[in-house]
């Protein structure tokens, strides 16, 4: 199984740049989630709406959950969306 993850958000506060990282973990049974995680970095750009996508190989897993969002900048984001297409 594989997944393509698309992420977007609207940057609000300044003209600076930074990174918003979404972290996902996989599980074979929806009970035990592995600590080694998948991540997707979204590069923030001023006050623009930004997009990113990546491909995860989920061969050993049946379940995927988002566990955290990390923001390394002072730029505030809103309307963060993540869409997952399974193959």
N, CA and C atoms as an extended XYZ file, in Angstrom:
261
Properties=species:S:1:pos:R:3:atomname:S:1:resname:S:1:resid:I:1 pbc="F F F"
N         0.848       -1.180        0.000 N   UNK     1
C         0.000        0.000        0.000 CA  UNK     1
C         0.886        1.234        0.000 C   UNK     1
N         0.457        2.240       -0.703 N   UNK     2
C         1.181        3.506       -0.698 CA  UNK     2
C         0.186        4.643       -0.558 C   UNK     2
N         0.687        5.787       -0.153 N   UNK     3
C        -0.164        6.963        0.035 CA  UNK     3
C         0.542        8.190       -0.506 C   UNK     3
N        -0.230        9.021       -1.173 N   UNK     4
C         0.250       10.340       -1.555 CA  UNK     4
C        -0.450       11.342       -0.650 C   UNK     4
N         0.330       12.178        0.018 N   UNK     5
C        -0.210       13.137        0.982 CA  UNK     5
C        -0.041       14.546        0.430 C   UNK     5
N        -1.144       15.281        0.342 N   UNK     6
C        -1.149       16.671       -0.096 CA  UNK     6
C        -1.474       17.548        1.109 C   UNK     6
N        -0.719       18.639        1.288 N   UNK     7
C        -0.936       19.542        2.413 CA  UNK     7
C        -0.969       20.973        1.899 C   UNK     7
N        -1.832       21.791        2.494 N   UNK     8
C        -1.839       23.220        2.183 CA  UNK     8
C        -2.156       23.999        3.441 C   UNK     8
N        -1.747       25.269        3.459 N   UNK     9
C        -2.112       26.165        4.557 CA  UNK     9
C        -1.978       27.601        4.091 C   UNK     9
N        -2.615       28.498        4.812 N   UNK    10
C        -2.548       29.933        4.552 CA  UNK    10
C        -1.658       30.565        5.614 C   UNK    10
N        -0.555       31.184        5.182 N   UNK    11
C         0.348       31.885        6.100 CA  UNK    11
C        -0.230       33.269        6.377 C   UNK    11
N        -0.121       33.737        7.617 N   UNK    12
C        -0.838       34.950        7.987 CA  UNK    12
C         0.005       36.144        8.421 C   UNK    12
N         1.086       35.937        9.126 N   UNK    13
C         1.565       37.040        9.950 CA  UNK    13
C         2.733       37.856        9.430 C   UNK    13
N         3.624       37.304        8.629 N   UNK    14
C         4.781       38.111        8.256 CA  UNK    14
C         5.341       37.692        6.907 C   UNK    14
N         6.338       38.386        6.461 N   UNK    15
C         6.939       38.107        5.164 CA  UNK    15
C         8.070       37.097        5.269 C   UNK    15
N         8.270       36.530        6.447 N   UNK    16
C         9.365       35.583        6.636 CA  UNK    16
C         9.053       34.205        6.078 C   UNK    16
N        10.048       33.360        6.150 N   UNK    17
C         9.870       31.981        5.720 CA  UNK    17
C        10.139       31.051        6.896 C   UNK    17
N         9.766       29.829        6.752 N   UNK    18
C         9.983       28.823        7.779 CA  UNK    18
C         9.436       27.510        7.282 C   UNK    18
N         9.275       26.563        8.182 N   UNK    19
C         8.801       25.242        7.796 CA  UNK    19
C         7.710       24.780        8.755 C   UNK    19
N         6.656       24.249        8.198 N   UNK    20
C         5.602       23.580        8.952 CA  UNK    20
C         5.746       22.095        8.641 C   UNK    20
N         5.924       21.255        9.661 N   UNK    21
C         6.133       19.826        9.461 CA  UNK    21
C         4.960       19.045       10.029 C   UNK    21
N         4.331       18.237        9.195 N   UNK    22
C         3.275       17.333        9.638 CA  UNK    22
C         3.888       15.955        9.809 C   UNK    22
N         3.626       15.319       10.949 N   UNK    23
C         4.216       14.024       11.275 CA  UNK    23
C         3.100       12.976       11.355 C   UNK    23
N         3.333       11.839       10.705 N   UNK    24
C         2.383       10.733       10.664 CA  UNK    24
C         3.066        9.465       11.164 C   UNK    24
N         2.275        8.558       11.775 N   UNK    25
C         2.791        7.261       12.211 CA  UNK    25
C         1.905        6.152       11.647 C   UNK    25
N         2.519        4.997       11.370 N   UNK    26
C         1.798        3.865       10.821 CA  UNK    26
C         1.604        2.757       11.836 C   UNK    26
N         0.564        1.943       11.586 N   UNK    27
C         0.253        0.817       12.468 CA  UNK    27
C        -0.318       -0.339       11.641 C   UNK    27
N         0.037       -1.565       11.987 N   UNK    28
C        -0.560       -2.710       11.292 CA  UNK    28
C        -1.952       -3.075       11.828 C   UNK    28
N        -2.291       -2.596       13.051 N   UNK    29
C        -3.516       -3.051       13.706 CA  UNK    29
C        -4.347       -1.943       14.355 C   UNK    29
N        -3.999       -0.697       14.167 N   UNK    30
C        -4.672        0.462       14.771 CA  UNK    30
C        -4.572        0.460       16.293 C   UNK    30
N        -3.596       -0.283       16.822 N   UNK    31
C        -3.379       -0.325       18.259 CA  UNK    31
C        -1.944        0.078       18.591 C   UNK    31
N        -1.003       -0.530       17.910 N   UNK    32
C         0.412       -0.250       18.124 CA  UNK    32
C         0.926        0.613       16.983 C   UNK    32
N         1.259        1.858       17.289 N   UNK    33
C         1.802        2.766       16.276 CA  UNK    33
C         3.310        2.854       16.448 C   UNK    33
N         4.028        2.734       15.350 N   UNK    34
C         5.479        2.724       15.390 CA  UNK    34
C         6.035        4.128       15.591 C   UNK    34
N         7.130        4.234       16.353 N   UNK    35
C         7.702        5.540       16.666 CA  UNK    35
C         8.445        6.137       15.484 C   UNK    35
N         8.942        5.303       14.581 N   UNK    36
C         9.569        5.883       13.393 CA  UNK    36
C         8.449        6.436       12.519 C   UNK    36
N         8.534        7.707       12.242 N   UNK    37
C         7.410        8.422       11.649 CA  UNK    37
C         7.716        8.864       10.221 C   UNK    37
N         6.654        9.144        9.515 N   UNK    38
C         6.728        9.786        8.211 CA  UNK    38
C         6.518       11.280        8.432 C   UNK    38
N         7.178       12.105        7.650 N   UNK    39
C         6.959       13.545        7.806 CA  UNK    39
C         6.869       14.224        6.451 C   UNK    39
N         6.175       15.341        6.443 N   UNK    40
C         6.018       16.161        5.251 CA  UNK    40
C         6.284       17.601        5.651 C   UNK    40
N         7.267       18.224        5.008 N   UNK    41
C         7.616       19.618        5.285 CA  UNK    41
C         6.924       20.538        4.301 C   UNK    41
N         6.333       21.582        4.831 N   UNK    42
C         5.648       22.597        4.038 CA  UNK    42
C         6.417       23.899        4.228 C   UNK    42
N         6.990       24.436        3.157 N   UNK    43
C         7.785       25.662        3.249 CA  UNK    43
C         6.858       26.867        3.255 C   UNK    43
N         6.918       27.634        4.350 N   UNK    44
C         6.084       28.827        4.496 CA  UNK    44
C         6.685       29.969        3.693 C   UNK    44
N         5.827       30.826        3.158 N   UNK    45
C         6.286       31.888        2.274 CA  UNK    45
C         5.422       33.125        2.467 C   UNK    45
N         5.880       34.021        3.327 N   UNK    46
C         5.174       35.287        3.520 CA  UNK    46
C         3.748       35.083        3.972 C   UNK    46
N         2.817       35.732        3.281 N   UNK    47
C         1.400       35.611        3.615 CA  UNK    47
C         0.648       34.872        2.508 C   UNK    47
N         1.306       33.959        1.852 N   UNK    48
C         0.719       33.210        0.740 CA  UNK    48
C         0.105       31.895        1.207 C   UNK    48
N        -0.755       31.327        0.357 N   UNK    49
C        -1.202       29.965        0.539 CA  UNK    49
C        -0.136       29.071       -0.067 C   UNK    49
N         0.307       28.071        0.679 N   UNK    50
C         1.394       27.210        0.216 CA  UNK    50
C         0.922       25.756        0.166 C   UNK    50
N         1.582       24.979       -0.678 N   UNK    51
C         1.201       23.585       -0.924 CA  UNK    51
C         2.445       22.706       -0.934 C   UNK    51
N         2.266       21.433       -0.596 N   UNK    52
C         3.344       20.442       -0.702 CA  UNK    52
C         2.704       19.064       -0.808 C   UNK    52
N         3.459       18.130       -1.354 N   UNK    53
C         2.990       16.752       -1.382 CA  UNK    53
C         4.185       15.817       -1.322 C   UNK    53
N         3.927       14.576       -0.905 N   UNK    54
C         4.950       13.536       -0.862 CA  UNK    54
C         4.289       12.184       -0.993 C   UNK    54
N         5.107       11.169       -1.142 N   UNK    55
C         4.631        9.797       -1.295 CA  UNK    55
C         5.211        8.952       -0.151 C   UNK    55
N         4.339        8.210        0.551 N   UNK    56
C         4.770        7.312        1.621 CA  UNK    56
C         4.547        5.868        1.182 C   UNK    56
N         5.536        5.002        1.405 N   UNK    57
C         5.377        3.570        1.192 CA  UNK    57
C         4.851        2.975        2.492 C   UNK    57
N         3.608        2.548        2.491 N   UNK    58
C         2.947        2.044        3.700 CA  UNK    58
C         2.805        0.525        3.683 C   UNK    58
N         3.686       -0.172        2.987 N   UNK    59
C         3.562       -1.616        2.802 CA  UNK    59
C         3.292       -2.373        4.104 C   UNK    59
N         4.001       -2.108        5.220 N   UNK    60
C         3.736       -2.905        6.423 CA  UNK    60
C         2.525       -2.433        7.230 C   UNK    60
N         1.854       -1.363        6.807 N   UNK    61
C         0.805       -0.764        7.638 CA  UNK    61
C        -0.560       -0.788        6.969 C   UNK    61
N        -1.589       -0.861        7.797 N   UNK    62
C        -2.972       -0.707        7.333 CA  UNK    62
C        -3.559        0.616        7.801 C   UNK    62
N        -2.914        1.245        8.791 N   UNK    63
C        -3.451        2.461        9.393 CA  UNK    63
C        -2.379        3.543        9.415 C   UNK    63
N        -2.824        4.783        9.274 N   UNK    64
C        -1.929        5.941        9.309 CA  UNK    64
C        -2.642        7.040       10.079 C   UNK    64
N        -1.926        7.651       11.034 N   UNK    65
C        -2.541        8.763       11.769 CA  UNK    65
C        -1.561        9.921       11.842 C   UNK    65
N        -2.110       11.130       11.854 N   UNK    66
C        -1.289       12.322       12.033 CA  UNK    66
C        -1.068       12.499       13.523 C   UNK    66
N         0.207       12.662       13.920 N   UNK    67
C         0.499       12.745       15.352 CA  UNK    67
C         0.897       14.136       15.814 C   UNK    67
N         1.442       14.962       14.910 N   UNK    68
C         1.818       16.307       15.352 CA  UNK    68
C         2.020       17.235       14.166 C   UNK    68
N         1.989       18.531       14.483 N   UNK    69
C         2.325       19.584       13.529 CA  UNK    69
C         3.376       20.450       14.212 C   UNK    69
N         4.535       20.593       13.586 N   UNK    70
C         5.639       21.363       14.151 CA  UNK    70
C         5.838       22.615       13.316 C   UNK    70
N         5.932       23.776       13.970 N   UNK    71
C         6.130       25.040       13.269 CA  UNK    71
C         7.432       25.655       13.758 C   UNK    71
N         8.421       25.734       12.861 N   UNK    72
C         9.746       26.244       13.242 CA  UNK    72
C         9.865       27.755       13.099 C   UNK    72
N         8.798       28.418       12.733 N   UNK    73
C         8.890       29.862       12.506 CA  UNK    73
C         7.873       30.607       13.360 C   UNK    73
N         7.899       31.922       13.248 N   UNK    74
C         6.918       32.746       13.947 CA  UNK    74
C         5.712       33.024       13.060 C   UNK    74
N         5.740       32.517       11.839 N   UNK    75
C         4.627       32.723       10.920 CA  UNK    75
C         3.453       31.838       11.333 C   UNK    75
N         2.311       32.450       11.563 N   UNK    76
C         1.112       31.729       11.967 CA  UNK    76
C         0.416       31.200       10.720 C   UNK    76
N        -0.060       29.951       10.791 N   UNK    77
C        -0.758       29.334        9.672 CA  UNK    77
C        -2.188       29.013       10.075 C   UNK    77
N        -3.080       29.091        9.111 N   UNK    78
C        -4.467       28.722        9.336 CA  UNK    78
C        -4.931       27.853        8.175 C   UNK    78
N        -6.068       27.220        8.351 N   UNK    79
C        -6.652       26.371        7.315 CA  UNK    79
C        -5.677       25.307        6.833 C   UNK    79
N        -5.003       24.652        7.762 N   UNK    80
C        -4.087       23.564        7.409 CA  UNK    80
C        -4.928       22.353        7.024 C   UNK    80
N        -4.725       21.853        5.822 N   UNK    81
C        -5.447       20.673        5.366 CA  UNK    81
C        -4.458       19.611        4.892 C   UNK    81
N        -4.787       18.372        5.154 N   UNK    82
C        -3.988       17.242        4.664 CA  UNK    82
C        -4.955       16.246        4.025 C   UNK    82
N        -4.686       15.904        2.786 N   UNK    83
C        -5.483       14.926        2.061 CA  UNK    83
C        -4.599       13.736        1.730 C   UNK    83
N        -5.133       12.539        1.937 N   UNK    84
C        -4.363       11.321        1.709 CA  UNK    84
C        -5.064       10.483        0.647 C   UNK    84
N        -4.321       10.167       -0.403 N   UNK    85
C        -4.836        9.307       -1.462 CA  UNK    85
C        -4.122        7.961       -1.358 C   UNK    85
N        -4.887        6.908       -1.119 N   UNK    86
C        -4.301        5.567       -0.978 CA  UNK    86
C        -4.295        4.851       -2.314 C   UNK    86
N        -3.257        4.072       -2.514 N   UNK    87
C        -3.159        3.305       -3.756 CA  UNK    87
C        -2.960        1.842       -3.421 C   UNK    87
